[in-house]
Amino acid sequence: MLMALYKNLTAASAPLLEVYLNRREKRGKEDPARKNERRGNPSKPREAGPLVWLHAASVGEAQSLLALVKKLLEDYPRLRIMVTTGTVTSAKLMADRLPQGAFHQYIPADHPKWVAGFLDHWKPDLALWSESEFWPNMLAGIKKRGIPAVLLNARMSEKSFRRWSFLRGTIGELLSVFSLCLAQNDAEAARLKALGAQNVRISGNLKYAAAALPCDEGKRAELEAAFSGRPRVLWASTHPGEEELALQLHTTLRKINTELLTIIVPRHPARGTEIASLAENLGLGAVRRSQRRLPRPQDDIYVADTLGELGLFYKLCPLCIMGGSFVAVGGHNIIEPAQFGCRVFYGPHMFNFKTVCHDFESRNAALPCADADALGAALERALDDPAAFDAMGAAAQAWTAGQAHVVDETLGALAPYLKNFALALDLKNLSPTSGEKSA
């Protein structure tokens, strides 16, 4: 009943959706050159042959699929792969990092007519949906057309589980679209099964299998020279409220180490001017990377307000504070800095990465900090004795390196769906190599 109500309401909402998308476009959150894709009008022709469609909500989820896309194309070099996302940032990432044979499209807004236009144009042979973004009209369209669908890297947080528990019929109908659910861990699998998911297995977290973020060695050498050996602290993917904390801690820590450089990489680069102004209002010297400037010896704060350079700064900075964790955002992906051996610190709000944090904490591979005082004490120790957290960085890097098998396990679980492509294209038939287990 709720699904029917949702469909009717969204069918009547096209004018409101247009206003919403136009406002997002004015704020830089929609791509004006590809606006028709969000309205169910694809910008590319549908080529002949099998098409595998992978969907991810935004940057983090999309990045976790890259290793899987690469392996699929290695095993099926004539297969076509489409990756959809819903954000401009993720589209730019896909443009830079998708291999040949794969392409990106924006997911249409969840209007019945736009969804139908998208599905009827692309006619995917297999839909691989990532994590926990459930758009009712899109999923209903997939089911109506008989498109085989698998939920990859499936996640159901405790908070989401409690909410969906009041709508078990609705979530059960949505989950019924997927003939296979590959959960990240036992806890997620149990919650998915309790909500009605069928054929649930555990395959691990694909985020662990993602390749390390790219690092331009020329830029790294240039920055290393500009840093001149200064001790540095990186704040990665920060949100409003966290930059103030970073600046306050810098002021305190600078009294202990006068050469300290604090690097702030905001989650949204457009906030660079705002962050630099905050620093200057506190009497701190700040320069912005988007202005093609390098930090001088007298500068305190380097605002890296650019896209696609986190890998560069992870490689340059042994001490990393993960943004989104000192405000109630839910944190960001600590696997990425861990792949570079960073000593990773985070605050009390990592609720979107609870299982990952548990993995790291149980191996002494990251340090949770209850508040700003705890973080300040940890950073003071790290700056006073740079070797104090070496073991933590090494443990983080070793743990992430040991999880690359997740891609093979996922492909093994997908083998029954993919074997028909091997026959159709006369390609290598992928045999199950997974160690996945039934939940």
Tab-separated table of C-alpha atoms in Angstrom:
chain	number	residue	atom	x	y	z
A	1	MET	CA	0.000	0.000	0.000
A	2	LEU	CA	2.781	2.427	0.908
A	3	MET	CA	4.601	1.579	-2.314
A	4	ALA	CA	1.491	2.442	-4.354
A	5	LEU	CA	1.064	5.693	-2.436
A	6	TYR	CA	4.716	6.582	-3.012
A	7	LYS	CA	4.408	5.893	-6.735
A	8	ASN	CA	1.303	8.073	-7.053
A	9	LEU	CA	2.829	10.925	-5.070
A	10	THR	CA	6.076	10.904	-7.023
A	11	ALA	CA	4.171	10.648	-10.320
A	12	ALA	CA	2.449	13.919	-9.457
A	13	SER	CA	5.627	15.574	-8.223
A	14	ALA	CA	7.422	16.304	-11.512
A	15	PRO	CA	7.081	20.116	-11.133
A	16	LEU	CA	8.458	19.956	-7.590
A	17	LEU	CA	11.292	17.690	-8.683
A	18	GLU	CA	12.158	20.168	-11.434
A	19	VAL	CA	12.354	22.990	-8.872
A	20	TYR	CA	14.462	20.819	-6.581
A	21	LEU	CA	16.917	19.811	-9.321
A	22	ASN	CA	17.176	23.379	-10.626
A	23	ARG	CA	18.013	24.660	-7.152
A	24	ARG	CA	20.647	21.986	-6.769
A	25	GLU	CA	22.080	22.995	-10.139
A	26	LYS	CA	22.379	26.622	-8.999
A	27	ARG	CA	24.302	25.435	-5.927
A	28	GLY	CA	26.681	23.408	-8.074
A	29	LYS	CA	25.229	20.066	-6.966
A	30	GLU	CA	23.902	19.099	-10.400
A	31	ASP	CA	25.752	18.973	-13.719
A	32	PRO	CA	24.043	21.369	-16.170
A	33	ALA	CA	25.704	19.683	-19.149
A	34	ARG	CA	24.119	16.353	-18.202
A	35	LYS	CA	20.884	17.484	-16.584
A	36	ASN	CA	18.749	15.305	-18.867
A	37	GLU	CA	20.266	12.153	-17.383
A	38	ARG	CA	18.667	13.021	-14.036
A	39	ARG	CA	15.342	13.175	-15.867
A	40	GLY	CA	15.597	9.736	-17.436
A	41	ASN	CA	17.039	10.826	-20.787
A	42	PRO	CA	20.417	9.089	-21.180
A	43	SER	CA	23.218	10.884	-23.013
A	44	LYS	CA	24.729	7.808	-24.670
A	45	PRO	CA	23.384	5.155	-27.045
A	46	ARG	CA	22.826	1.622	-25.820
A	47	GLU	CA	25.433	-0.557	-27.548
A	48	ALA	CA	24.661	-4.153	-28.484
A	49	GLY	CA	25.652	-6.950	-26.140
A	50	PRO	CA	25.327	-7.703	-22.420
A	51	LEU	CA	25.327	-4.707	-20.087
A	52	VAL	CA	26.073	-4.948	-16.372
A	53	TRP	CA	24.811	-1.971	-14.389
A	54	LEU	CA	26.360	-1.051	-11.042
A	55	HIS	CA	24.820	1.659	-8.874
A	56	ALA	CA	26.412	3.531	-5.982
A	57	ALA	CA	25.005	6.499	-4.111
A	58	SER	CA	28.043	8.776	-4.023
A	59	VAL	CA	31.841	8.979	-3.854
A	60	GLY	CA	32.636	6.437	-1.154
A	61	GLU	CA	30.322	3.760	-2.480
A	62	ALA	CA	31.407	4.348	-6.080
A	63	GLN	CA	35.064	4.132	-5.167
A	64	SER	CA	34.501	0.784	-3.468
A	65	LEU	CA	33.206	-0.624	-6.780
A	66	LEU	CA	36.234	0.306	-8.886
A	67	ALA	CA	38.238	-2.822	-8.075
A	68	LEU	CA	35.217	-4.984	-8.926
A	69	VAL	CA	34.684	-3.147	-12.228
A	70	LYS	CA	38.338	-3.627	-13.136
A	71	LYS	CA	38.226	-7.360	-12.371
A	72	LEU	CA	34.974	-7.837	-14.288
A	73	LEU	CA	36.525	-6.285	-17.377
A	74	GLU	CA	39.664	-8.380	-17.005
A	75	ASP	CA	37.559	-11.542	-16.999
A	76	TYR	CA	35.019	-10.276	-19.549
A	77	PRO	CA	36.904	-7.803	-21.776
A	78	ARG	CA	34.009	-7.409	-24.229
A	79	LEU	CA	31.423	-6.789	-21.546
A	80	ARG	CA	29.958	-3.295	-21.205
A	81	ILE	CA	29.688	-1.870	-17.708
A	82	MET	CA	27.657	1.150	-16.665
A	83	VAL	CA	28.150	2.792	-13.263
A	84	THR	CA	25.502	5.202	-12.008
A	85	THR	CA	25.764	7.667	-9.134
A	86	GLY	CA	23.811	10.710	-8.031
A	87	THR	CA	26.425	13.358	-7.241
A	88	VAL	CA	28.664	15.644	-9.286
A	89	THR	CA	31.720	14.737	-7.212
A	90	SER	CA	31.244	11.016	-7.796
A	91	ALA	CA	30.751	11.625	-11.531
A	92	LYS	CA	34.096	13.434	-11.690
A	93	LEU	CA	35.737	10.565	-9.814
A	94	MET	CA	34.279	8.032	-12.245
A	95	ALA	CA	35.418	10.094	-15.236
A	96	ASP	CA	38.966	9.985	-13.900
A	97	ARG	CA	39.115	6.404	-12.680
A	98	LEU	CA	36.770	4.122	-14.624
A	99	PRO	CA	38.706	1.765	-16.920
A	100	GLN	CA	38.101	1.479	-20.646
A	101	GLY	CA	34.963	-0.551	-21.245
A	102	ALA	CA	33.057	1.138	-18.415
A	103	PHE	CA	31.159	4.414	-18.461
A	104	HIS	CA	29.207	6.628	-16.082
A	105	GLN	CA	25.649	7.912	-16.131
A	106	TYR	CA	23.678	9.826	-13.516
A	107	ILE	CA	20.883	7.914	-11.830
A	108	PRO	CA	17.536	9.565	-12.630
A	109	ALA	CA	15.498	11.101	-9.843
A	110	ASP	CA	12.940	8.570	-8.606
A	111	HIS	CA	9.996	9.678	-10.756
A	112	PRO	CA	8.126	6.752	-12.404
A	113	LYS	CA	8.323	8.201	-15.927
A	114	TRP	CA	12.023	9.108	-15.624
A	115	VAL	CA	12.858	5.700	-14.183
A	116	ALA	CA	10.995	3.976	-17.029
A	117	GLY	CA	12.865	6.035	-19.618
A	118	PHE	CA	16.181	5.065	-18.067
A	119	LEU	CA	15.433	1.343	-17.795
A	120	ASP	CA	13.811	1.044	-21.214
A	121	HIS	CA	16.789	2.728	-22.853
A	122	TRP	CA	19.545	0.760	-21.145
A	123	LYS	CA	17.818	-2.629	-20.715
A	124	PRO	CA	20.546	-3.872	-18.334
A	125	ASP	CA	21.138	-7.611	-18.200
A	126	LEU	CA	22.228	-7.506	-14.559
A	127	ALA	CA	21.804	-4.839	-11.864
A	128	LEU	CA	24.335	-4.704	-9.025
A	129	TRP	CA	23.095	-2.307	-6.357
A	130	SER	CA	25.550	-1.139	-3.695
A	131	GLU	CA	25.055	-0.813	0.067
A	132	SER	CA	21.700	0.589	1.226
A	133	GLU	CA	20.194	3.187	-1.113
A	134	PHE	CA	16.701	1.935	-1.950
A	135	TRP	CA	14.732	3.993	-4.497
A	136	PRO	CA	11.243	2.429	-4.615
A	137	ASN	CA	10.257	3.342	-8.183
A	138	MET	CA	13.609	2.259	-9.585
A	139	LEU	CA	13.565	-1.044	-7.717
A	140	ALA	CA	9.953	-1.660	-8.746
A	141	GLY	CA	10.928	-0.990	-12.363
A	142	ILE	CA	13.799	-3.463	-12.136
A	143	LYS	CA	11.483	-6.129	-10.763
A	144	LYS	CA	8.726	-5.433	-13.313
A	145	ARG	CA	11.176	-5.917	-16.194
A	146	GLY	CA	12.616	-9.111	-14.756
A	147	ILE	CA	16.154	-7.729	-14.538
A	148	PRO	CA	18.309	-9.958	-12.294
A	149	ALA	CA	19.452	-7.871	-9.319
A	150	VAL	CA	22.035	-8.392	-6.568
A	151	LEU	CA	22.633	-6.217	-3.518
A	152	LEU	CA	26.405	-5.768	-3.157
A	153	ASN	CA	28.346	-4.735	-0.072
A	154	ALA	CA	24.989	-4.691	1.677
A	155	ARG	CA	24.704	-2.563	4.779
A	156	MET	CA	21.880	-2.080	7.270
A	157	SER	CA	22.907	0.028	10.251
A	158	GLU	CA	21.258	-0.400	13.634
A	159	LYS	CA	19.603	3.007	13.230
A	160	SER	CA	18.211	2.134	9.779
A	161	PHE	CA	17.115	-1.264	11.048
A	162	ARG	CA	15.075	0.315	13.843
A	163	ARG	CA	13.398	2.673	11.375
A	164	TRP	CA	12.627	-0.020	8.820
A	165	SER	CA	11.263	-2.283	11.566
A	166	PHE	CA	8.150	-0.099	11.582
A	167	LEU	CA	7.772	-0.630	7.819
A	168	ARG	CA	8.612	-4.298	7.453
A	169	GLY	CA	6.174	-4.833	4.615
A	170	THR	CA	7.681	-2.005	2.592
A	171	ILE	CA	11.325	-2.905	3.156
A	172	GLY	CA	10.493	-6.557	2.544
A	173	GLU	CA	9.008	-5.619	-0.829
A	174	LEU	CA	12.090	-3.560	-1.715
A	175	LEU	CA	14.512	-6.293	-0.669
A	176	SER	CA	12.536	-8.893	-2.636
A	177	VAL	CA	13.934	-7.318	-5.814
A	178	PHE	CA	17.331	-8.832	-4.997
A	179	SER	CA	17.770	-12.546	-5.578
A	180	LEU	CA	21.097	-12.382	-3.719
A	181	CYS	CA	22.291	-10.077	-0.933
A	182	LEU	CA	26.030	-9.981	-0.222
A	183	ALA	CA	26.413	-8.485	3.240
A	184	GLN	CA	29.528	-6.869	4.650
A	185	ASN	CA	29.474	-8.875	7.893
A	186	ASP	CA	27.410	-11.124	10.149
A	187	ALA	CA	25.611	-8.289	11.947
A	188	GLU	CA	24.496	-6.612	8.720
A	189	ALA	CA	23.408	-9.987	7.338
A	190	ALA	CA	21.298	-10.738	10.410
A	191	ARG	CA	19.520	-7.387	10.196
A	192	LEU	CA	18.843	-7.802	6.474
A	193	LYS	CA	17.406	-11.284	7.014
A	194	ALA	CA	15.221	-10.012	9.844
A	195	LEU	CA	13.740	-7.453	7.446
A	196	GLY	CA	12.928	-10.074	4.826
A	197	ALA	CA	15.985	-10.319	2.579
A	198	GLN	CA	16.419	-13.718	0.937
A	199	ASN	CA	19.593	-15.617	0.041
A	200	VAL	CA	21.866	-13.508	2.253
A	201	ARG	CA	25.584	-14.296	2.286
A	202	ILE	CA	28.642	-12.635	3.778
A	203	SER	CA	31.292	-11.575	1.286
A	204	GLY	CA	33.173	-8.871	3.190
A	205	ASN	CA	33.461	-5.137	2.682
A	206	LEU	CA	34.398	-4.037	-0.842
A	207	LYS	CA	35.800	-0.790	0.548
A	208	TYR	CA	38.801	-2.819	1.730
A	209	ALA	CA	39.464	-3.973	-1.817
A	210	ALA	CA	39.488	-0.501	-3.339
A	211	ALA	CA	42.809	0.552	-4.822
A	212	ALA	CA	44.682	3.227	-2.920
A	213	LEU	CA	43.751	6.747	-3.913
A	214	PRO	CA	45.986	8.161	-6.645
A	215	CYS	CA	48.986	10.295	-5.737
A	216	ASP	CA	50.706	12.520	-8.289
A	217	GLU	CA	54.404	12.069	-7.524
A	218	GLY	CA	55.340	15.352	-9.180
A	219	LYS	CA	52.930	17.254	-6.957
A	220	ARG	CA	54.083	15.266	-3.935
A	221	ALA	CA	57.707	16.245	-4.532
A	222	GLU	CA	56.709	19.893	-4.996
A	223	LEU	CA	54.758	19.938	-1.737
A	224	GLU	CA	57.432	18.022	0.151
A	225	ALA	CA	59.928	20.696	-0.835
A	226	ALA	CA	57.530	23.457	0.233
A	227	PHE	CA	56.922	21.764	3.587
A	228	SER	CA	60.690	21.735	4.244
A	229	GLY	CA	60.452	18.940	6.770
A	230	ARG	CA	57.823	20.677	8.903
A	231	PRO	CA	55.712	18.412	11.127
A	232	ARG	CA	52.192	18.295	9.763
A	233	VAL	CA	48.696	17.229	10.761
A	234	LEU	CA	46.020	16.415	8.172
A	235	TRP	CA	42.293	16.924	8.689
A	236	ALA	CA	40.569	14.906	5.946
A	237	SER	CA	37.032	15.525	4.649
A	238	THR	CA	36.048	18.100	7.264
A	239	HIS	CA	32.607	19.578	7.873
A	240	PRO	CA	31.424	22.864	9.430
A	241	GLY	CA	32.356	22.907	13.105
A	242	GLU	CA	35.440	20.753	12.616
A	243	GLU	CA	37.596	23.427	11.026
A	244	GLU	CA	37.148	25.573	14.150
A	245	LEU	CA	38.385	22.632	16.210
A	246	ALA	CA	41.341	22.126	13.881
A	247	LEU	CA	42.310	25.788	14.201
A	248	GLN	CA	41.967	25.780	17.990
A	249	LEU	CA	44.138	22.683	18.284
A	250	HIS	CA	46.690	24.168	15.920
A	251	THR	CA	46.945	27.261	18.127
A	252	THR	CA	47.524	25.053	21.173
A	253	LEU	CA	49.953	22.627	19.539
A	254	ARG	CA	51.936	25.409	17.906
A	255	LYS	CA	53.072	26.482	21.366
A	256	ILE	CA	54.781	23.096	21.659
A	257	ASN	CA	55.984	22.840	18.074
A	258	THR	CA	56.355	26.227	16.413
A	259	GLU	CA	56.898	24.734	12.941
A	260	LEU	CA	53.595	22.842	12.871
A	261	LEU	CA	51.596	22.947	9.631
A	262	THR	CA	47.914	21.993	9.710
A	263	ILE	CA	46.415	20.860	6.401
A	264	ILE	CA	42.633	20.970	6.035
A	265	VAL	CA	40.904	19.133	3.182
A	266	PRO	CA	37.216	20.118	3.347
A	267	ARG	CA	34.631	17.579	2.273
A	268	HIS	CA	33.194	20.277	0.027
A	269	PRO	CA	35.974	22.281	-1.659
A	270	ALA	CA	33.670	25.264	-2.232
A	271	ARG	CA	34.088	26.054	1.470
A	272	GLY	CA	37.770	26.915	1.000
A	273	THR	CA	37.301	30.693	1.231
A	274	GLU	CA	35.215	30.338	4.388
A	275	ILE	CA	37.841	28.154	6.083
A	276	ALA	CA	40.723	30.450	5.161
A	277	SER	CA	38.774	33.385	6.611
A	278	LEU	CA	38.218	31.490	9.864
A	279	ALA	CA	41.967	30.988	10.167
A	280	GLU	CA	42.802	34.596	9.356
A	281	ASN	CA	40.280	35.839	11.919
A	282	LEU	CA	42.280	33.931	14.532
A	283	GLY	CA	45.501	35.545	13.386
A	284	LEU	CA	46.717	32.428	11.591
A	285	GLY	CA	48.380	32.541	8.199
A	286	ALA	CA	46.368	30.531	5.670
A	287	VAL	CA	46.740	29.801	1.963
A	288	ARG	CA	44.412	27.931	-0.383
A	289	ARG	CA	45.525	25.261	-2.809
A	290	SER	CA	42.766	26.167	-5.276
A	291	GLN	CA	44.613	29.459	-5.802
A	292	ARG	CA	47.698	27.471	-6.873
A	293	ARG	CA	49.604	28.560	-3.797
A	294	LEU	CA	52.089	26.599	-1.698
A	295	PRO	CA	52.510	27.100	2.049
A	296	ARG	CA	55.336	29.400	3.080
A	297	PRO	CA	57.358	28.919	6.285
A	298	GLN	CA	55.245	31.568	8.045
A	299	ASP	CA	51.914	29.973	7.073
A	300	ASP	CA	50.026	27.956	9.676
A	301	ILE	CA	47.146	26.512	7.667
A	302	TYR	CA	47.067	24.993	4.202
A	303	VAL	CA	43.498	24.699	2.900
A	304	ALA	CA	43.500	21.974	0.233
A	305	ASP	CA	40.210	22.990	-1.375
A	306	THR	CA	40.606	20.826	-4.472
A	307	LEU	CA	39.051	17.601	-5.726
A	308	GLY	CA	40.781	14.253	-6.125
A	309	GLU	CA	43.942	14.957	-4.128
A	310	LEU	CA	43.306	13.169	-0.843
A	311	GLY	CA	45.712	10.399	-1.840
A	312	LEU	CA	48.425	13.007	-2.266
A	313	PHE	CA	47.900	14.345	1.242
A	314	TYR	CA	47.572	10.908	2.829
A	315	LYS	CA	51.009	10.118	1.443
A	316	LEU	CA	52.435	13.400	2.705
A	317	CYS	CA	50.951	13.351	6.207
A	318	PRO	CA	51.582	10.563	8.709
A	319	LEU	CA	49.009	11.987	11.165
A	320	CYS	CA	45.404	12.031	9.913
A	321	ILE	CA	42.218	13.128	11.679
A	322	MET	CA	39.112	11.846	9.904
A	323	GLY	CA	36.448	14.471	9.321
A	324	GLY	CA	32.764	13.969	9.898
A	325	SER	CA	33.599	12.325	13.223
A	326	PHE	CA	33.737	15.358	15.544
A	327	VAL	CA	30.321	16.528	14.350
A	328	ALA	CA	27.285	14.286	13.957
A	329	VAL	CA	27.888	13.380	10.304
A	330	GLY	CA	28.876	9.754	10.803
A	331	GLY	CA	32.506	9.887	9.733
A	332	HIS	CA	34.221	8.977	6.492
A	333	ASN	CA	36.264	6.085	5.174
A	334	ILE	CA	39.321	5.433	7.364
A	335	ILE	CA	40.427	2.606	5.071
A	336	GLU	CA	41.760	5.173	2.596
A	337	PRO	CA	44.367	6.787	4.887
A	338	ALA	CA	45.156	3.388	6.403
A	339	GLN	CA	46.258	2.124	2.985
A	340	PHE	CA	49.027	4.737	3.129
A	341	GLY	CA	50.074	3.779	6.655
A	342	CYS	CA	48.647	6.943	8.207
A	343	ARG	CA	48.140	7.091	11.953
A	344	VAL	CA	44.384	7.612	11.949
A	345	PHE	CA	42.483	9.430	14.700
A	346	TYR	CA	38.746	10.033	14.804
A	347	GLY	CA	36.029	11.389	17.053
A	348	PRO	CA	32.895	9.918	18.641
A	349	HIS	CA	30.615	10.187	15.576
A	350	MET	CA	31.723	7.330	13.320
A	351	PHE	CA	28.315	5.665	13.234
A	352	ASN	CA	28.406	5.095	9.460
A	353	PHE	CA	31.582	3.037	9.860
A	354	LYS	CA	30.998	1.154	13.103
A	355	THR	CA	32.131	-2.214	11.818
A	356	VAL	CA	35.201	-0.811	10.069
A	357	CYS	CA	36.152	1.076	13.229
A	358	HIS	CA	35.774	-2.106	15.256
A	359	ASP	CA	38.037	-3.920	12.793
A	360	PHE	CA	40.727	-1.284	13.255
A	361	GLU	CA	40.372	-0.749	16.989
A	362	SER	CA	40.545	-4.478	17.723
A	363	ARG	CA	43.931	-4.514	15.978
A	364	ASN	CA	45.226	-1.279	17.541
A	365	ALA	CA	45.223	0.149	14.024
A	366	ALA	CA	43.403	3.439	14.756
A	367	LEU	CA	42.704	5.628	17.778
A	368	PRO	CA	39.192	6.789	18.699
A	369	CYS	CA	39.116	10.075	20.617
A	370	ALA	CA	36.122	10.832	22.812
A	371	ASP	CA	36.462	14.598	22.464
A	372	ALA	CA	38.746	17.463	21.479
A	373	ASP	CA	40.800	17.162	24.658
A	374	ALA	CA	41.555	13.496	23.976
A	375	LEU	CA	42.519	14.293	20.403
A	376	GLY	CA	44.737	17.152	21.530
A	377	ALA	CA	46.550	14.899	23.999
A	378	ALA	CA	47.093	12.224	21.338
A	379	LEU	CA	48.426	14.723	18.808
A	380	GLU	CA	50.699	16.305	21.400
A	381	ARG	CA	52.206	12.896	22.097
A	382	ALA	CA	52.522	12.092	18.388
A	383	LEU	CA	54.290	15.374	17.656
A	384	ASP	CA	56.570	15.048	20.675
A	385	ASP	CA	57.496	11.444	19.827
A	386	PRO	CA	56.889	10.764	16.096
A	387	ALA	CA	57.586	7.044	16.569
A	388	ALA	CA	54.925	6.670	19.265
A	389	PHE	CA	52.219	5.662	16.799
A	390	ASP	CA	54.356	3.898	14.193
A	391	ALA	CA	52.975	0.501	15.178
A	392	MET	CA	49.423	1.787	14.754
A	393	GLY	CA	50.127	2.974	11.208
A	394	ALA	CA	51.831	-0.305	10.314
A	395	ALA	CA	48.921	-2.332	11.713
A	396	ALA	CA	46.428	-0.261	9.710
A	397	GLN	CA	48.328	-0.737	6.476
A	398	ALA	CA	48.783	-4.469	7.062
A	399	TRP	CA	45.108	-5.022	7.856
A	400	THR	CA	43.858	-3.251	4.732
A	401	ALA	CA	46.402	-5.012	2.513
A	402	GLY	CA	45.155	-8.372	3.776
A	403	GLN	CA	41.560	-7.791	2.655
A	404	ALA	CA	42.038	-7.691	-1.119
A	405	HIS	CA	40.393	-11.129	-1.412
A	406	VAL	CA	36.952	-9.522	-1.013
A	407	VAL	CA	36.728	-8.853	-4.767
A	408	ASP	CA	37.369	-12.507	-5.595
A	409	GLU	CA	34.773	-13.610	-3.051
A	410	THR	CA	32.226	-11.227	-4.540
A	411	LEU	CA	32.952	-12.412	-8.081
A	412	GLY	CA	32.633	-15.994	-6.960
A	413	ALA	CA	29.166	-15.288	-5.603
A	414	LEU	CA	28.230	-13.540	-8.853
A	415	ALA	CA	29.514	-16.369	-11.069
A	416	PRO	CA	26.066	-17.952	-11.659
A	417	TYR	CA	24.807	-14.615	-12.983
A	418	LEU	CA	27.864	-13.997	-15.133
A	419	LYS	CA	28.285	-17.408	-16.752
A	420	ASN	CA	25.675	-16.615	-19.403
A	421	PHE	CA	27.756	-13.616	-20.473
A	422	ALA	CA	30.767	-15.888	-20.846
A	423	LEU	CA	28.781	-18.136	-23.147
A	424	ALA	CA	27.281	-15.243	-25.096
A	425	LEU	CA	30.581	-13.464	-25.621
A	426	ASP	CA	32.813	-16.529	-25.791
A	427	LEU	CA	34.818	-15.188	-22.881
A	428	LYS	CA	36.511	-16.717	-19.892
A	429	ASN	CA	34.021	-18.493	-17.660
A	430	LEU	CA	34.571	-17.341	-14.125
A	431	SER	CA	34.403	-20.225	-11.668
A	432	PRO	CA	33.366	-19.510	-8.089
A	433	THR	CA	36.529	-18.807	-6.115
A	434	SER	CA	34.765	-17.292	-3.185
A	435	GLY	CA	35.041	-18.139	0.406
A	436	GLU	CA	31.690	-16.543	1.060
A	437	LYS	CA	29.553	-18.265	3.618
A	438	SER	CA	25.837	-18.466	4.109
A	439	ALA	CA	24.513	-16.234	6.823
